[in-house]
């Protein structure tokens, strides 16, 4: 089955043609770890997780790379203003490095709670300074950079004829006209962006490195180009991110990668529209007030109810956040889980292999293959579970297959009931220990669980368990 994806670069839905047959190399812009990720950020990761899971369901092999922006960057996209990591460090009286570590861990806690699959490669920018310097040197050698004394090395956007193609040329003209007075007057064009920024004389930054141009730190677009190309090759299949990245971050990733290699950087660009709040518009980390995924259990919601809430709206539609919406999604998910439990009881035995040629299976696959149409796929799931003309064992087989894509914990209610008392807490404790690399503790917990008759298996999709007698 062809897989179609809307490509921001061409502004149309296209049949996905991979670089290597049957494989998809995907790069996802990861979190900036100077604060908690908010539920808007999480919408992007849930939808991107949907892409990965849909591709795998349809038979593709996926390798995904995600960066962690732990290098301090400047609050303004115009390469000016304060350094975000230093702002976080000052706010909390910690070092910039501790801030990065703390918020990276917090991010993956939320990410896991929302059942998003770990990328195959997770790369913190601070570990790729050399790759970024090398990219800067390649750009310099080809004449794409210029230096501003005491400020930094900049990418000369006028040297690249198709600069701005992702957002459209009108956008670049707009930058010129809309450039604010405080923008760096020494840049040749307001769209030019930093490849390397110099540490200001006399200023001791917590994060700074030596480079052929002087001590300082990389420009913020550099990390994604350097890391994507290092792990996925000079041309990658699919690059994802939220819609805010189209105009500047991804535009500049394309510019510096393509200027350095002379090859297309990414064949497909997938952008998730924003989660917005009715009163203040978009949710943003720098604006201070925002909701995190940790608020969900505090309000009595399973984080997967938020996942369901997100999957009910196509990723290319803006989603206006409301608690009423989350409440409705939570009730809907309860209903779906009850239906799954009923089907399982009716099937009264292990599920057979799913019939991939059955109409419901084909319809579900077709929805996923049509630009990851999760709302349509979920509608097929509901209809199929309710359809008593399909034998219960087949419905069960389908539900199990659909769970691999939707990851809504369809059998969660039932599983929790089946666990012996106290085991769920031990499993959670063991997951936390593993995340903290406390291997000894994790082994002890495994033993405690096995004494209760619960067998643990660690898989790339996370920890799974089964009952010894089950
Ligand atoms: P950041 O940590 O700010 O770099 O953002 C992490 C990811 O979340 C990026 O892909 C952003 O484009 C995305 N993002 C930021 N705000 C929102 C929002 N309100 N809704 C959906 N995605 C967002
Ligand atoms: Zn990026």
PDB file of C-alpha atoms and ligand atoms in Angstrom, residues 29-32 38 40-41 43-45 241-245 273-275 283 285, ligand 1:
ATOM      1  CA  UNK A  29      13.307  18.262  16.470  1.00  0.00           C
ATOM      2  CA  UNK A  30      13.485  17.505  20.179  1.00  0.00           C
ATOM      3  CA  UNK A  31      12.803  19.636  23.224  1.00  0.00           C
ATOM      4  CA  UNK A  32      14.668  22.703  24.421  1.00  0.00           C
ATOM      5  CA  UNK A  38       4.078  21.719  27.746  1.00  0.00           C
ATOM      6  CA  UNK A  40       1.437  21.735  23.128  1.00  0.00           C
ATOM      7  CA  UNK A  41       4.959  20.355  22.624  1.00  0.00           C
ATOM      8  CA  UNK A  43       0.907  17.252  20.797  1.00  0.00           C
ATOM      9  CA  UNK A  44       3.761  17.417  18.279  1.00  0.00           C
ATOM     10  CA  UNK A  45       5.498  14.376  19.789  1.00  0.00           C
ATOM     11  CA  UNK A 241       8.525  19.379  13.873  1.00  0.00           C
ATOM     12  CA  UNK A 242       5.834  21.789  14.946  1.00  0.00           C
ATOM     13  CA  UNK A 243       4.541  24.386  12.481  1.00  0.00           C
ATOM     14  CA  UNK A 244       6.444  27.197  14.210  1.00  0.00           C
ATOM     15  CA  UNK A 245       9.693  25.770  12.853  1.00  0.00           C
ATOM     16  CA  UNK A 273      -0.185  22.393  13.637  1.00  0.00           C
ATOM     17  CA  UNK A 274      -0.275  24.015  17.051  1.00  0.00           C
ATOM     18  CA  UNK A 275      -2.281  23.234  20.120  1.00  0.00           C
ATOM     19  CA  UNK A 283       1.059  27.955  24.391  1.00  0.00           C
ATOM     20  CA  UNK A 285       7.552  27.999  27.086  1.00  0.00           C
TER      21      UNK A 285
HETATM   22  P1  LIG B   1      10.703  23.401  21.813  1.00  0.00           P
HETATM   23  O1  LIG B   1      10.999  22.619  23.054  1.00  0.00           O
HETATM   24  O2  LIG B   1      10.134  24.742  22.081  1.00  0.00           O
HETATM   25  O3  LIG B   1      11.888  23.453  20.896  1.00  0.00           O
HETATM   26  O4  LIG B   1       9.548  22.622  21.043  1.00  0.00           O
HETATM   27  C1  LIG B   1       9.500  21.243  20.913  1.00  0.00           C
HETATM   28  C2  LIG B   1       8.515  20.865  19.817  1.00  0.00           C
HETATM   29  O5  LIG B   1       7.185  21.277  20.140  1.00  0.00           O
HETATM   30  C3  LIG B   1       8.827  21.483  18.457  1.00  0.00           C
HETATM   31  O6  LIG B   1       8.585  20.537  17.436  1.00  0.00           O
HETATM   32  C4  LIG B   1       7.840  22.624  18.378  1.00  0.00           C
HETATM   33  O7  LIG B   1       7.563  22.967  17.041  1.00  0.00           O
HETATM   34  C5  LIG B   1       6.629  22.017  19.046  1.00  0.00           C
HETATM   35  N1  LIG B   1       5.660  22.970  19.608  1.00  0.00           N
HETATM   36  C6  LIG B   1       5.906  24.104  20.309  1.00  0.00           C
HETATM   37  N2  LIG B   1       4.748  24.688  20.719  1.00  0.00           N
HETATM   38  C7  LIG B   1       3.736  23.893  20.270  1.00  0.00           C
HETATM   39  C8  LIG B   1       2.292  23.962  20.352  1.00  0.00           C
HETATM   40  N3  LIG B   1       1.672  24.925  21.017  1.00  0.00           N
HETATM   41  N4  LIG B   1       1.568  22.981  19.741  1.00  0.00           N
HETATM   42  C9  LIG B   1       2.199  21.965  19.077  1.00  0.00           C
HETATM   43  N5  LIG B   1       3.548  21.855  18.978  1.00  0.00           N
HETATM   44  C10 LIG B   1       4.313  22.802  19.558  1.00  0.00           C
END
